[in-house]
mmCIF file of C-alpha atoms in Angstrom:
data_model
loop_
_atom_site.group_PDB
_atom_site.id
_atom_site.type_symbol
_atom_site.label_atom_id
_atom_site.label_comp_id
_atom_site.label_asym_id
_atom_site.label_seq_id
_atom_site.Cartn_x
_atom_site.Cartn_y
_atom_site.Cartn_z
ATOM 1 C CA MET A 1 16.521 -3.001 58.175
ATOM 2 C CA PHE A 2 20.147 -1.819 58.487
ATOM 3 C CA LEU A 3 19.375 1.587 56.966
ATOM 4 C CA ARG A 4 16.519 2.204 59.399
ATOM 5 C CA GLY A 5 18.510 0.919 62.380
ATOM 6 C CA VAL A 6 21.659 2.960 61.762
ATOM 7 C CA THR A 7 19.576 6.064 61.043
ATOM 8 C CA ALA A 8 17.745 5.681 64.358
ATOM 9 C CA TYR A 9 21.025 5.090 66.208
ATOM 10 C CA ILE A 10 22.616 8.293 64.899
ATOM 11 C CA ARG A 11 19.434 10.306 65.327
ATOM 12 C CA LYS A 12 19.198 9.522 69.051
ATOM 13 C CA HIS A 13 22.466 11.403 69.552
ATOM 14 C CA TYR A 14 20.845 14.648 68.398
ATOM 15 C CA LYS A 15 18.994 16.794 70.891
ATOM 16 C CA LYS A 16 15.391 17.317 69.867
ATOM 17 C CA SER A 17 15.988 21.061 69.751
ATOM 18 C CA MET A 18 18.708 20.513 67.109
ATOM 19 C CA LEU A 19 16.499 18.691 64.610
ATOM 20 C CA PRO A 20 14.918 21.714 62.873
ATOM 21 C CA ARG A 21 18.347 23.216 62.178
ATOM 22 C CA LEU A 22 19.794 19.874 61.036
ATOM 23 C CA GLU A 23 16.831 19.432 58.707
ATOM 24 C CA GLU A 24 17.764 22.733 57.037
ATOM 25 C CA HIS A 25 21.557 22.362 57.353
ATOM 26 C CA PRO A 26 22.713 18.835 56.467
ATOM 27 C CA GLU A 27 26.318 20.068 56.551
ATOM 28 C CA ASP A 28 26.037 20.219 60.380
ATOM 29 C CA ARG A 29 24.972 16.590 60.798
ATOM 30 C CA LEU A 30 27.081 13.711 62.095
ATOM 31 C CA THR A 31 27.906 12.052 58.791
ATOM 32 C CA CYS A 32 29.719 8.946 57.617
ATOM 33 C CA SER A 33 29.801 6.452 54.768
ATOM 34 C CA ALA A 34 29.842 2.666 55.019
ATOM 35 C CA VAL A 35 30.215 -0.387 52.820
ATOM 36 C CA LEU A 36 28.632 -3.561 54.157
ATOM 37 C CA PHE A 37 28.086 -7.197 53.291
ATOM 38 C CA SER A 38 24.673 -8.620 54.117
ATOM 39 C CA ARG A 39 25.057 -12.359 54.711
ATOM 40 C CA VAL A 40 21.280 -12.852 54.707
ATOM 41 C CA SER A 41 20.664 -11.242 51.302
ATOM 42 C CA ARG A 42 24.175 -11.922 49.890
ATOM 43 C CA GLU A 43 24.475 -8.307 48.853
ATOM 44 C CA ILE A 44 27.051 -5.575 49.264
ATOM 45 C CA TRP A 45 25.675 -2.137 50.082
ATOM 46 C CA LEU A 46 27.648 1.048 49.448
ATOM 47 C CA VAL A 47 26.194 3.909 51.490
ATOM 48 C CA GLY A 48 28.117 7.035 50.534
ATOM 49 C CA ASP A 49 31.611 7.338 49.082
ATOM 50 C CA CYS A 50 33.237 3.975 49.674
ATOM 51 C CA GLN A 51 34.535 1.174 47.451
ATOM 52 C CA CYS A 52 34.814 -2.579 47.077
ATOM 53 C CA MET A 53 36.183 -5.401 44.968
ATOM 54 C CA ILE A 54 34.380 -8.640 44.184
ATOM 55 C CA GLY A 55 36.927 -10.973 42.658
ATOM 56 C CA ASN A 56 38.756 -8.661 40.264
ATOM 57 C CA GLN A 57 35.755 -6.388 39.636
ATOM 58 C CA TYR A 58 35.958 -2.918 41.172
ATOM 59 C CA TYR A 59 32.972 -0.823 42.352
ATOM 60 C CA ASP A 60 32.694 2.612 43.953
ATOM 61 C CA ASN A 61 30.006 5.107 44.880
ATOM 62 C CA PRO A 62 31.536 8.616 44.690
ATOM 63 C CA LYS A 63 29.797 11.751 45.861
ATOM 64 C CA PRO A 64 28.321 13.890 43.088
ATOM 65 C CA ALA A 65 30.709 16.645 41.994
ATOM 66 C CA GLU A 66 33.648 15.198 43.971
ATOM 67 C CA ALA A 67 35.710 14.696 40.807
ATOM 68 C CA VAL A 68 34.808 18.181 39.548
ATOM 69 C CA LEU A 69 35.860 19.805 42.835
ATOM 70 C CA ALA A 70 39.090 17.792 42.948
ATOM 71 C CA ALA A 71 39.874 18.946 39.404
ATOM 72 C CA GLN A 72 39.190 22.589 40.351
ATOM 73 C CA ARG A 73 41.550 22.285 43.312
ATOM 74 C CA ALA A 74 44.188 20.640 41.098
ATOM 75 C CA GLU A 75 44.047 23.503 38.597
ATOM 76 C CA GLU A 76 44.413 26.084 41.375
ATOM 77 C CA MET A 77 47.340 24.126 42.850
ATOM 78 C CA LYS A 78 49.070 24.046 39.466
ATOM 79 C CA ARG A 79 48.547 27.796 39.106
ATOM 80 C CA LEU A 80 50.081 28.422 42.538
ATOM 81 C CA LEU A 81 53.056 26.188 41.717
ATOM 82 C CA ALA A 82 53.570 28.049 38.440
ATOM 83 C CA GLN A 83 53.600 31.322 40.381
ATOM 84 C CA GLY A 84 56.422 30.072 42.597
ATOM 85 C CA ALA A 85 54.775 28.360 45.558
ATOM 86 C CA THR A 86 56.640 25.229 46.635
ATOM 87 C CA GLN A 87 55.123 21.790 47.066
ATOM 88 C CA GLU A 88 56.224 21.793 50.720
ATOM 89 C CA GLU A 89 54.438 25.094 51.379
ATOM 90 C CA LEU A 90 51.236 23.865 49.770
ATOM 91 C CA LEU A 91 51.326 20.573 51.677
ATOM 92 C CA ARG A 92 51.509 22.532 54.939
ATOM 93 C CA ASN A 93 48.996 25.175 53.868
ATOM 94 C CA ASP A 94 46.620 23.977 51.143
ATOM 95 C CA THR A 95 45.502 27.401 49.956
ATOM 96 C CA ALA A 96 43.571 25.857 47.049
ATOM 97 C CA ARG A 97 41.208 23.916 49.304
ATOM 98 C CA PRO A 98 39.361 26.954 50.729
ATOM 99 C CA MET A 99 38.357 27.801 47.150
ATOM 100 C CA ILE A 100 36.288 24.591 46.897
ATOM 101 C CA ILE A 101 34.953 24.465 50.483
ATOM 102 C CA PRO A 102 31.806 26.533 49.692
ATOM 103 C CA HIS A 103 31.024 24.157 46.819
ATOM 104 C CA MET A 104 31.612 21.135 49.081
ATOM 105 C CA ILE A 105 29.163 22.559 51.623
ATOM 106 C CA GLN A 106 26.648 23.193 48.860
ATOM 107 C CA THR A 107 27.008 19.556 47.773
ATOM 108 C CA MET A 108 26.419 18.420 51.356
ATOM 109 C CA LYS A 109 23.012 20.088 51.270
ATOM 110 C CA GLU A 110 22.052 17.302 48.843
ATOM 111 C CA GLN A 111 23.013 14.432 51.156
ATOM 112 C CA ASN A 112 20.242 11.868 51.415
ATOM 113 C CA ILE A 113 18.499 13.709 48.608
ATOM 114 C CA SER A 114 20.697 13.090 45.560
ATOM 115 C CA TYR A 115 23.218 10.766 47.238
ATOM 116 C CA SER A 116 23.297 8.583 50.330
ATOM 117 C CA VAL A 117 25.130 8.947 53.635
ATOM 118 C CA ILE A 118 24.538 7.833 57.210
ATOM 119 C CA ASP A 119 23.533 10.977 59.103
ATOM 120 C CA GLY A 120 20.472 10.240 61.249
ATOM 121 C CA PHE A 121 18.026 11.194 58.490
ATOM 122 C CA HIS A 122 16.163 8.993 56.008
ATOM 123 C CA ILE A 123 18.527 7.230 53.567
ATOM 124 C CA PRO A 124 16.937 6.890 50.101
ATOM 125 C CA ARG A 125 17.404 3.271 49.071
ATOM 126 C CA GLN A 126 17.784 4.222 45.390
ATOM 127 C CA HIS A 127 21.070 6.007 46.205
ATOM 128 C CA VAL A 128 22.567 3.001 47.985
ATOM 129 C CA LYS A 129 24.589 1.038 45.431
ATOM 130 C CA THR A 130 23.651 -2.624 45.797
ATOM 131 C CA ILE A 131 25.687 -5.499 44.355
ATOM 132 C CA GLY A 132 24.256 -8.990 44.510
ATOM 133 C CA LEU A 133 26.436 -12.079 44.801
ATOM 134 C CA ASP A 134 25.521 -15.477 43.434
ATOM 135 C CA PHE A 135 26.283 -18.605 45.461
ATOM 136 C CA GLN A 136 29.695 -19.432 44.066
ATOM 137 C CA PRO A 137 32.657 -18.618 46.339
ATOM 138 C CA TRP A 138 33.810 -14.993 46.145
ATOM 139 C CA GLU A 139 36.711 -13.055 47.602
ATOM 140 C CA VAL A 140 35.460 -9.639 48.689
ATOM 141 C CA VAL A 141 37.319 -6.463 49.658
ATOM 142 C CA LEU A 142 35.462 -3.611 51.349
ATOM 143 C CA ALA A 143 37.260 -0.293 51.868
ATOM 144 C CA SER A 144 36.844 3.391 52.596
ATOM 145 C CA ASP A 145 37.795 5.934 49.951
ATOM 146 C CA GLY A 146 41.179 6.582 51.578
ATOM 147 C CA TYR A 147 42.762 4.088 49.190
ATOM 148 C CA PRO A 148 43.174 5.819 45.815
ATOM 149 C CA PHE A 149 43.946 2.497 44.115
ATOM 150 C CA LEU A 150 42.158 -0.453 45.684
ATOM 151 C CA ARG A 151 43.755 -3.870 45.167
ATOM 152 C CA PRO A 152 42.960 -7.444 46.239
ATOM 153 C CA THR A 153 45.400 -7.278 49.186
ATOM 154 C CA LEU A 154 45.992 -4.717 51.909
ATOM 155 C CA GLU A 155 49.732 -4.797 51.202
ATOM 156 C CA GLU A 156 49.224 -3.861 47.532
ATOM 157 C CA SER A 157 46.725 -1.136 48.415
ATOM 158 C CA GLU A 158 49.078 0.356 51.024
ATOM 159 C CA GLN A 159 52.025 0.201 48.602
ATOM 160 C CA LEU A 160 50.075 2.123 45.966
ATOM 161 C CA LEU A 161 48.989 4.649 48.592
ATOM 162 C CA GLN A 162 52.628 5.249 49.538
ATOM 163 C CA GLN A 163 53.615 5.507 45.869
ATOM 164 C CA GLN A 164 50.919 8.162 45.446
ATOM 165 C CA ARG A 165 52.333 10.043 48.425
ATOM 166 C CA GLU A 166 55.857 9.889 47.000
ATOM 167 C CA ASN A 167 54.931 10.736 43.398
ATOM 168 C CA ASP A 168 52.078 13.228 43.837
ATOM 169 C CA PRO A 169 51.569 14.243 47.490
ATOM 170 C CA LEU A 170 49.337 17.155 46.496
ATOM 171 C CA ASN A 171 46.949 14.704 44.717
ATOM 172 C CA ILE A 172 46.705 16.840 41.597
ATOM 173 C CA GLY A 173 48.103 14.540 38.894
ATOM 174 C CA PRO A 174 46.216 12.838 36.073
ATOM 175 C CA GLU A 175 46.215 9.413 37.754
ATOM 176 C CA PHE A 176 44.452 10.561 40.926
ATOM 177 C CA GLN A 177 42.978 13.827 42.164
ATOM 178 C CA ALA A 178 41.452 14.554 45.558
ATOM 179 C CA THR A 179 39.993 17.502 47.446
ATOM 180 C CA LYS A 180 43.028 17.442 49.760
ATOM 181 C CA GLY A 181 46.629 16.300 49.792
ATOM 182 C CA PHE A 182 48.995 14.450 52.138
ATOM 183 C CA HIS A 183 49.666 16.796 55.049
ATOM 184 C CA PRO A 184 53.198 16.100 56.325
ATOM 185 C CA ASP A 185 51.968 15.471 59.896
ATOM 186 C CA PHE A 186 49.600 12.676 58.848
ATOM 187 C CA ASN A 187 50.304 9.258 57.360
ATOM 188 C CA SER A 188 47.595 9.586 54.705
ATOM 189 C CA PHE A 189 45.266 12.136 53.134
ATOM 190 C CA ASP A 190 42.006 10.475 54.261
ATOM 191 C CA ASP A 191 40.635 7.781 56.555
ATOM 192 C CA ARG A 192 41.516 4.176 55.708
ATOM 193 C CA SER A 193 39.494 1.040 56.382
ATOM 194 C CA TYR A 194 40.112 -2.257 54.606
ATOM 195 C CA ILE A 195 38.712 -5.743 55.086
ATOM 196 C CA ARG A 196 39.022 -8.836 52.877
ATOM 197 C CA PHE A 197 37.046 -12.048 53.306
ATOM 198 C CA ARG A 198 35.661 -15.021 51.389
ATOM 199 C CA VAL A 199 31.974 -15.842 51.110
#
């Protein structure tokens, strides 16, 4: 029910004349990911690249090829650093990212085909990660992928995010790699959403 409803809601924001192009070019669609708890079915649904914790168990739902593209960017960043570029220069002007953008766009052509997102087009249920909860009490954390190291509290998750920024602002180290780094004008490298509750 949620998948159909959110798809219809996004789709109504497209002009009818746009639909043929959006059918052929998923990279032009309004797109987001979401992690939800269904109280009725006692399930957590991960639509797209988001993450959660149930008790101490961690779950995520990364995009296909995201890790490969992050590794390619990291290798290019390391090459640029070895050639004399400074970390500060690369934080301001991530010249490695344009190298992976065409591959990222190619991956987006597979959205709602080989992986799920919310974009106003049919969401294949088999690509929505579903985690069922039994009826014992659980502490649940739902979060976007802007936290590289998700923890049971917001404070811990934010502390680890700041440690990542201090230790590896380019996001190219072995502990965590991303398709972009911490631009100096922003307080993180990606969007952050975090909620914790008991069920």
